[in-house]
Short mmCIF file of C-alpha atoms in Angstrom, two decimals:
data_model
loop_
_atom_site.label_atom_id
_atom_site.label_comp_id
_atom_site.label_asym_id
_atom_site.label_seq_id
_atom_site.Cartn_x
_atom_site.Cartn_y
_atom_site.Cartn_z
CA MET A 7 0.00 0.00 0.00
CA SER A 8 1.42 3.39 -0.97
CA VAL A 9 2.05 5.94 1.75
CA SER A 10 0.61 9.40 1.22
CA LYS A 11 3.17 12.19 1.01
CA LEU A 12 2.69 15.95 1.14
CA ARG A 13 3.60 17.43 -2.25
CA ILE A 14 5.36 20.68 -1.48
CA GLY A 15 7.05 23.52 -3.35
CA CYS A 16 9.73 25.90 -2.10
CA ALA A 17 9.58 29.61 -2.91
CA GLY A 18 12.99 31.24 -2.79
CA LEU A 19 16.37 29.54 -2.96
CA GLY A 20 18.57 31.96 -1.08
CA ARG A 21 20.49 30.85 1.98
CA MET A 22 17.40 29.90 3.98
CA GLY A 23 15.46 28.66 0.97
CA LYS A 24 18.21 26.18 0.10
CA ARG A 25 18.09 24.81 3.63
CA HIS A 26 14.31 24.39 3.57
CA ALA A 27 14.40 22.78 0.14
CA LEU A 28 17.04 20.23 1.16
CA ASN A 29 15.27 19.51 4.45
CA PHE A 30 12.00 18.70 2.66
CA LEU A 31 13.87 16.77 -0.03
CA GLU A 32 16.16 14.69 2.18
CA ARG A 33 15.04 14.83 5.81
CA THR A 34 11.24 14.85 5.80
CA PRO A 35 10.12 11.31 4.91
CA ARG A 36 6.42 12.17 4.66
CA ALA A 37 6.97 15.07 2.25
CA GLU A 38 7.89 15.13 -1.43
CA LEU A 39 9.56 18.26 -2.77
CA VAL A 40 8.08 18.53 -6.25
CA ALA A 41 8.79 22.14 -7.21
CA ALA A 42 10.90 25.20 -6.42
CA SER A 43 10.89 28.77 -7.67
CA THR A 44 13.35 31.66 -7.77
CA PRO A 45 13.87 34.57 -10.18
CA ASP A 46 17.62 34.48 -9.51
CA ASP A 47 19.74 32.82 -12.22
CA THR A 48 22.49 31.85 -9.79
CA GLU A 49 19.98 30.10 -7.56
CA ILE A 50 18.47 28.33 -10.57
CA GLU A 51 21.90 26.96 -11.43
CA TRP A 52 22.29 25.67 -7.86
CA ALA A 53 18.87 24.04 -8.07
CA LYS A 54 19.70 22.35 -11.38
CA GLU A 55 22.53 20.57 -9.57
CA HIS A 56 20.95 19.87 -6.19
CA LEU A 57 17.19 19.60 -6.80
CA ALA A 58 16.37 18.88 -10.44
CA PRO A 59 18.14 15.47 -10.55
CA TYR A 60 15.64 14.28 -7.92
CA GLY A 61 12.60 15.22 -9.94
CA VAL A 62 12.05 18.74 -8.60
CA LYS A 63 10.53 21.01 -11.25
CA LEU A 64 12.14 24.46 -11.33
CA TYR A 65 10.29 27.70 -12.00
CA LYS A 66 11.53 31.27 -12.33
CA ASN A 67 8.04 32.60 -11.63
CA TYR A 68 6.31 31.91 -8.31
CA ASP A 69 2.82 32.13 -9.81
CA ASP A 70 3.75 29.42 -12.29
CA MET A 71 4.95 27.16 -9.48
CA LEU A 72 1.59 27.52 -7.75
CA LYS A 73 0.01 25.92 -10.84
CA HIS A 74 2.24 22.83 -10.57
CA GLU A 75 0.01 19.78 -10.90
CA GLY A 76 -0.72 18.13 -7.58
CA LEU A 77 1.01 20.80 -5.47
CA GLU A 78 -0.48 20.79 -1.95
CA ALA A 79 1.74 23.07 0.15
CA VAL A 80 4.31 25.83 -0.14
CA VAL A 81 7.22 26.83 2.06
CA VAL A 82 7.82 30.56 1.62
CA ALA A 83 11.53 31.23 2.14
CA SER A 84 12.01 34.13 -0.24
CA ALA A 85 12.94 37.74 0.59
CA THR A 86 11.05 39.13 3.60
CA ALA A 87 9.47 41.83 1.44
CA VAL A 88 7.38 39.24 -0.43
CA HIS A 89 6.63 36.80 2.42
CA ALA A 90 3.07 38.04 2.92
CA GLU A 91 2.27 38.43 -0.76
CA GLN A 92 3.42 34.91 -1.59
CA ALA A 93 1.75 33.37 1.45
CA ILE A 94 -1.59 35.00 0.57
CA LYS A 95 -1.36 33.89 -3.06
CA ALA A 96 -0.79 30.30 -1.92
CA ILE A 97 -3.71 30.44 0.51
CA ASP A 98 -5.97 31.86 -2.21
CA VAL A 99 -5.29 28.80 -4.41
CA GLU A 100 -5.86 26.31 -1.58
CA LYS A 101 -2.27 25.52 -0.57
CA HIS A 102 -1.01 24.90 2.95
CA VAL A 103 1.73 27.40 3.87
CA LEU A 104 4.84 27.35 6.01
CA CYS A 105 6.22 30.90 5.94
CA GLU A 106 9.62 31.96 7.18
CA LYS A 107 9.64 34.65 9.87
CA PRO A 108 8.51 37.38 9.90
CA LEU A 109 5.24 37.32 7.97
CA SER A 110 6.13 40.91 7.05
CA THR A 111 8.01 43.83 8.52
CA ASN A 112 4.66 45.68 8.56
CA VAL A 113 1.94 44.94 11.12
CA GLU A 114 -1.00 45.65 8.78
CA ILE A 115 0.42 43.45 6.01
CA SER A 116 1.10 40.67 8.52
CA GLN A 117 -2.53 40.91 9.58
CA GLN A 118 -3.58 40.39 5.95
CA VAL A 119 -1.97 36.94 6.04
CA LEU A 120 -3.89 36.11 9.20
CA ASP A 121 -7.13 37.36 7.62
CA ALA A 122 -6.56 35.29 4.48
CA ALA A 123 -5.88 32.17 6.56
CA ALA A 124 -9.01 32.78 8.66
CA LYS A 125 -11.13 32.53 5.52
CA LYS A 126 -9.65 29.08 4.79
CA PRO A 127 -9.62 27.29 8.18
CA HIS A 128 -9.14 23.92 6.48
CA LEU A 129 -5.67 25.02 5.39
CA LYS A 130 -2.61 24.78 7.64
CA VAL A 131 -0.80 28.12 7.74
CA MET A 132 2.20 28.52 10.03
CA CYS A 133 5.00 31.00 10.57
CA GLY A 134 8.30 29.23 11.23
CA PHE A 135 9.68 30.35 14.56
CA SER A 136 12.47 27.79 14.70
CA ARG A 137 13.27 27.98 18.41
CA ARG A 138 9.90 26.45 19.27
CA PHE A 139 11.14 23.29 17.55
CA ASP A 140 14.52 23.17 19.30
CA ALA A 141 14.88 20.29 21.78
CA SER A 142 16.48 22.46 24.48
CA TYR A 143 13.83 25.18 24.30
CA ARG A 144 11.09 22.55 24.40
CA ASP A 145 12.66 20.97 27.46
CA ALA A 146 12.90 24.38 29.15
CA HIS A 147 9.24 25.05 28.34
CA ARG A 148 8.21 21.68 29.81
CA LYS A 149 10.16 22.39 32.99
CA MET A 150 8.60 25.82 33.30
CA THR A 151 5.03 24.63 32.75
CA THR A 152 5.15 21.99 35.51
CA GLY A 153 4.83 24.76 38.07
CA ASP A 154 7.83 23.53 40.07
CA LEU A 155 9.68 26.77 39.25
CA GLY A 156 6.67 28.93 40.00
CA SER A 157 5.11 31.40 37.61
CA PRO A 158 7.38 32.64 34.78
CA SER A 159 7.76 36.35 35.45
CA VAL A 160 10.89 37.64 33.73
CA LEU A 161 12.39 36.60 30.40
CA ARG A 162 15.83 37.72 29.26
CA SER A 163 16.70 36.63 25.75
CA GLN A 164 19.21 37.56 23.10
CA THR A 165 19.93 36.99 19.43
CA CYS A 166 23.54 37.93 18.73
CA ASP A 167 25.01 37.38 15.29
CA LYS A 168 28.65 36.89 14.43
CA LEU A 169 30.35 40.06 13.20
CA ASP A 170 30.32 40.33 9.40
CA PRO A 171 32.81 43.00 8.30
CA SER A 172 31.64 42.84 4.66
CA GLY A 173 28.90 45.41 5.21
CA PHE A 174 26.15 42.86 4.55
CA PHE A 175 24.05 44.00 7.48
CA VAL A 176 24.05 47.62 6.26
CA ALA A 177 22.66 46.62 2.86
CA TYR A 178 20.23 44.17 4.47
CA ALA A 179 18.91 46.86 6.83
CA GLN A 180 17.06 48.50 3.93
CA PHE A 181 14.64 45.56 3.85
CA SER A 182 14.88 43.81 7.24
CA GLY A 183 12.48 45.99 9.22
CA GLY A 184 15.20 46.74 11.75
CA ILE A 185 17.12 44.79 14.33
CA PHE A 186 14.10 44.11 16.57
CA VAL A 187 11.87 42.83 13.74
CA ASP A 188 14.69 40.84 12.16
CA CYS A 189 16.71 39.52 15.11
CA SER A 190 14.64 39.92 18.25
CA ILE A 191 11.48 38.55 16.61
CA HIS A 192 12.62 35.09 17.80
CA ASP A 193 13.03 36.31 21.38
CA ILE A 194 9.69 38.11 21.24
CA ASP A 195 8.05 34.87 20.14
CA LEU A 196 9.69 33.07 23.07
CA ALA A 197 8.17 35.62 25.47
CA LEU A 198 4.74 34.97 23.98
CA TRP A 199 5.32 31.21 24.27
CA PHE A 200 6.54 31.17 27.87
CA PHE A 201 4.22 33.92 29.16
CA GLY A 202 1.16 32.95 27.14
CA GLN A 203 0.04 34.31 23.82
CA ASP A 204 -2.93 36.08 25.39
CA GLY A 205 -0.67 38.42 27.36
CA LYS A 206 -1.35 42.11 26.71
CA VAL A 207 1.54 44.52 26.16
CA LYS A 208 1.48 47.55 28.48
CA SER A 209 4.59 49.37 27.27
CA VAL A 210 7.75 49.02 25.18
CA SER A 211 10.98 50.99 25.25
CA ALA A 212 14.31 50.57 23.50
CA VAL A 213 17.78 52.03 23.05
CA GLY A 214 20.58 51.20 20.64
CA ILE A 215 24.02 52.09 19.36
CA THR A 216 26.07 51.72 16.19
CA ALA A 217 29.33 50.43 17.59
CA VAL A 218 30.81 48.98 14.40
CA GLU A 219 28.43 49.98 11.55
CA PRO A 220 27.55 53.71 11.77
CA ASP A 221 25.99 53.55 8.29
CA LEU A 222 23.11 51.57 9.78
CA ARG A 223 21.66 54.86 11.01
CA LYS A 224 20.85 55.77 7.40
CA HIS A 225 18.25 53.00 7.55
CA ASN A 226 17.04 53.81 11.08
CA ASP A 227 18.81 50.74 12.45
CA ARG A 228 21.51 49.87 14.96
CA ASP A 229 24.03 47.06 15.40
CA ASN A 230 23.32 46.70 19.12
CA ALA A 231 19.98 47.28 20.80
CA VAL A 232 18.18 46.57 24.06
CA GLY A 233 14.40 46.43 24.36
CA LEU A 234 12.10 46.16 27.36
CA VAL A 235 8.49 44.97 27.16
CA GLU A 236 6.07 45.26 30.08
CA PHE A 237 2.90 43.14 30.11
CA TYR A 238 -0.39 43.87 31.89
CA ASN A 239 -0.23 40.51 33.68
CA GLY A 240 2.79 41.63 35.70
CA LYS A 241 5.48 40.00 33.55
CA MET A 242 8.33 41.62 31.66
CA ALA A 243 10.79 40.70 28.91
CA TYR A 244 14.26 42.07 28.22
CA PHE A 245 15.73 41.62 24.73
CA TYR A 246 19.30 42.15 23.54
CA ALA A 247 20.17 42.04 19.85
CA SER A 248 23.65 42.40 18.38
CA ARG A 249 25.43 42.02 15.07
CA MET A 250 29.00 42.23 16.35
CA MET A 251 29.84 39.03 18.24
CA ALA A 252 33.49 38.22 17.58
CA ALA A 253 33.48 34.53 18.56
CA GLY A 254 30.29 33.45 16.80
CA GLN A 255 26.55 33.10 17.27
CA GLU A 256 25.26 33.64 20.82
CA ASP A 257 21.55 32.99 21.28
CA THR A 258 20.78 32.70 24.98
CA THR A 259 17.56 32.75 27.01
CA GLU A 260 16.79 32.89 30.72
CA ILE A 261 13.26 32.42 32.07
CA ILE A 262 12.93 33.42 35.72
CA GLY A 263 10.05 32.02 37.73
CA THR A 264 8.84 32.82 41.23
CA LYS A 265 10.48 29.62 42.56
CA GLY A 266 13.43 29.15 40.23
CA LYS A 267 14.61 29.62 36.68
CA VAL A 268 15.78 27.83 33.53
CA THR A 269 18.42 28.91 31.05
CA VAL A 270 19.02 27.81 27.47
CA ASN A 271 22.45 27.99 25.86
CA ALA A 272 23.90 30.08 28.69
CA GLN A 273 27.36 28.81 27.72
CA PRO A 274 27.27 28.49 23.92
CA GLN A 275 29.15 25.54 22.45
CA ILE A 276 29.06 23.69 19.17
CA ASN A 277 29.83 20.29 20.72
CA LEU A 278 31.19 18.77 23.95
CA VAL A 279 34.89 19.20 23.10
CA ASN A 280 37.09 21.46 25.23
CA THR A 281 40.69 22.16 24.24
CA TYR A 282 43.28 22.52 27.00
CA ASP A 283 46.56 24.19 26.05
CA ASN A 284 49.07 26.65 27.45
CA GLY A 285 46.65 29.47 26.71
CA GLY A 286 43.88 28.01 28.87
CA VAL A 287 40.71 26.03 28.23
CA HIS A 288 38.78 26.72 25.01
CA ARG A 289 35.62 25.56 23.31
CA GLU A 290 34.18 26.40 19.91
CA ILE A 291 30.73 27.96 19.53
CA PRO A 292 28.31 28.01 16.56
CA GLN A 293 29.34 30.52 13.92
CA HIS A 294 25.89 31.22 12.51
CA TYR A 295 22.21 30.83 13.43
CA TYR A 296 21.77 27.66 11.38
CA ASP A 297 24.75 26.02 13.11
CA ARG A 298 22.80 26.28 16.35
CA PHE A 299 19.27 25.49 15.11
CA GLU A 300 19.77 23.12 12.16
CA TYR A 301 17.83 20.26 13.72
CA ALA A 302 15.04 22.58 14.85
CA PHE A 303 14.36 23.36 11.19
CA VAL A 304 14.21 19.63 10.41
CA THR A 305 11.71 19.10 13.24
CA GLU A 306 9.70 22.06 11.98
CA ALA A 307 9.49 20.59 8.47
CA ASN A 308 8.37 17.20 9.77
CA GLU A 309 5.77 18.55 12.18
CA PHE A 310 4.29 20.92 9.59
CA THR A 311 4.05 18.00 7.18
CA ALA A 312 2.32 15.85 9.79
CA SER A 313 -0.19 18.63 10.52
CA CYS A 314 -1.12 18.83 6.84
CA LEU A 315 -1.38 15.07 6.27
CA GLU A 316 -3.21 14.28 9.51
CA ASN A 317 -5.36 17.43 9.63
CA LYS A 318 -3.97 18.37 13.04
CA PRO A 319 -3.47 21.92 14.36
CA VAL A 320 -0.10 23.41 13.50
CA PRO A 321 2.31 23.63 16.47
CA LEU A 322 1.93 27.40 16.89
CA LYS A 323 -0.88 29.81 16.20
CA LEU A 324 -0.56 32.30 13.35
CA GLU A 325 -1.95 35.08 15.56
CA GLY A 326 1.30 34.97 17.53
CA ALA A 327 3.29 35.80 14.41
CA VAL A 328 1.30 39.00 13.93
CA GLN A 329 1.64 39.86 17.60
CA ALA A 330 5.41 39.36 17.42
CA VAL A 331 5.69 41.77 14.47
CA ARG A 332 3.53 44.30 16.35
CA ILE A 333 5.85 44.19 19.37
CA GLY A 334 9.00 44.22 17.24
CA ALA A 335 7.81 47.20 15.20
CA ALA A 336 6.93 49.12 18.37
CA LEU A 337 10.38 48.41 19.81
CA GLN A 338 11.98 49.62 16.58
CA GLU A 339 9.90 52.81 16.73
CA SER A 340 10.95 53.40 20.34
CA LEU A 341 14.57 52.84 19.34
CA ILE A 342 14.34 55.47 16.61
CA THR A 343 12.28 58.08 18.47
CA GLY A 344 13.71 57.59 21.94
CA GLN A 345 10.15 57.54 23.29
CA LYS A 346 8.51 54.92 25.49
CA ILE A 347 5.33 53.60 23.86
CA PHE A 348 2.24 52.69 25.88
CA PHE A 349 -0.71 50.46 24.98
CA GLU A 350 -4.22 50.07 26.32
CA GLU A 351 -5.36 46.60 27.38
CA ASP A 352 -7.31 46.23 24.13
CA GLY A 353 -4.05 46.58 22.19
CA SER A 354 -4.63 50.13 20.96
CA ARG A 355 -1.97 52.78 21.41
CA ALA A 356 -2.33 55.02 24.45
CA ASN A 357 -2.28 58.66 23.37
CA LYS A 358 -0.99 60.26 26.53
CA SER A 359 2.44 59.72 28.04
CA ARG A 360 2.74 58.24 31.48
CA LEU A 361 5.29 58.64 34.25
#
């Protein structure tokens, strides 16, 4: 008896798109990668070598890929600027969607994805916040939800990228939505996960500096930033984002409860090897985000596939993705204006300043 597989296409074959395509091709047994699209000639050449020999049909036009016979789902891993547009197009033609974070750098456009998905509740639409699929974060969440550590009250989390002296981050800042929407969006999602997605934001404030890339200010961005979010339920979250780590990727989280705390990746390391020499004791750490979360992306692909095939709820609600963009955008605004931003309990902006 043949086993049903989810027939999926990948939109975008940049750095992240390549990873998604190969994960669905090689590491997701219940999925079949049948198509991929990219307008980039260099990416097409890569796909001719790595995807086409395995029966993957290549398209330069995304709309053409959506017409691929038998296509059931799409993973949107293209440029952030077209995430929402491509996700909505897929939903409109009855495809399940796994969209890379963020849905958009704009709150209203992100909401449009949620609205489109709400009209098609039979479709599985998910935003890929990879840390929710990481074994260590899942273990920390389990430990926190037992109640043994009390009520989670404070979250401190950071996304710190390895320094790239090429100027990549300056060019990328034109489209990224800013360091809070691009980097801290993962940490914001963790706060919503550990504190509860129904938590209402009371205020946000942020500060930042350009320590190594002063040209980032041309795009209203910074290379180091700290954000503070206060919730109406008496909880708070502290976020640190950086693009200048010398040793490598440092993504660390601490969740403090009323009876104890858990930490994740407090001492970053790529494996369990320590080197002892006349200069001391050394260990290597992940150099990039994917080095740290590779297997989380594999788990994400497999669980999304299972949700589609078994008609089960996706592992995280799409509403949280919109809420994360809303918080990230407010933090970015506070960073730029230097003003603390307040919200009413219904989510609307408070007009008057408060002491």
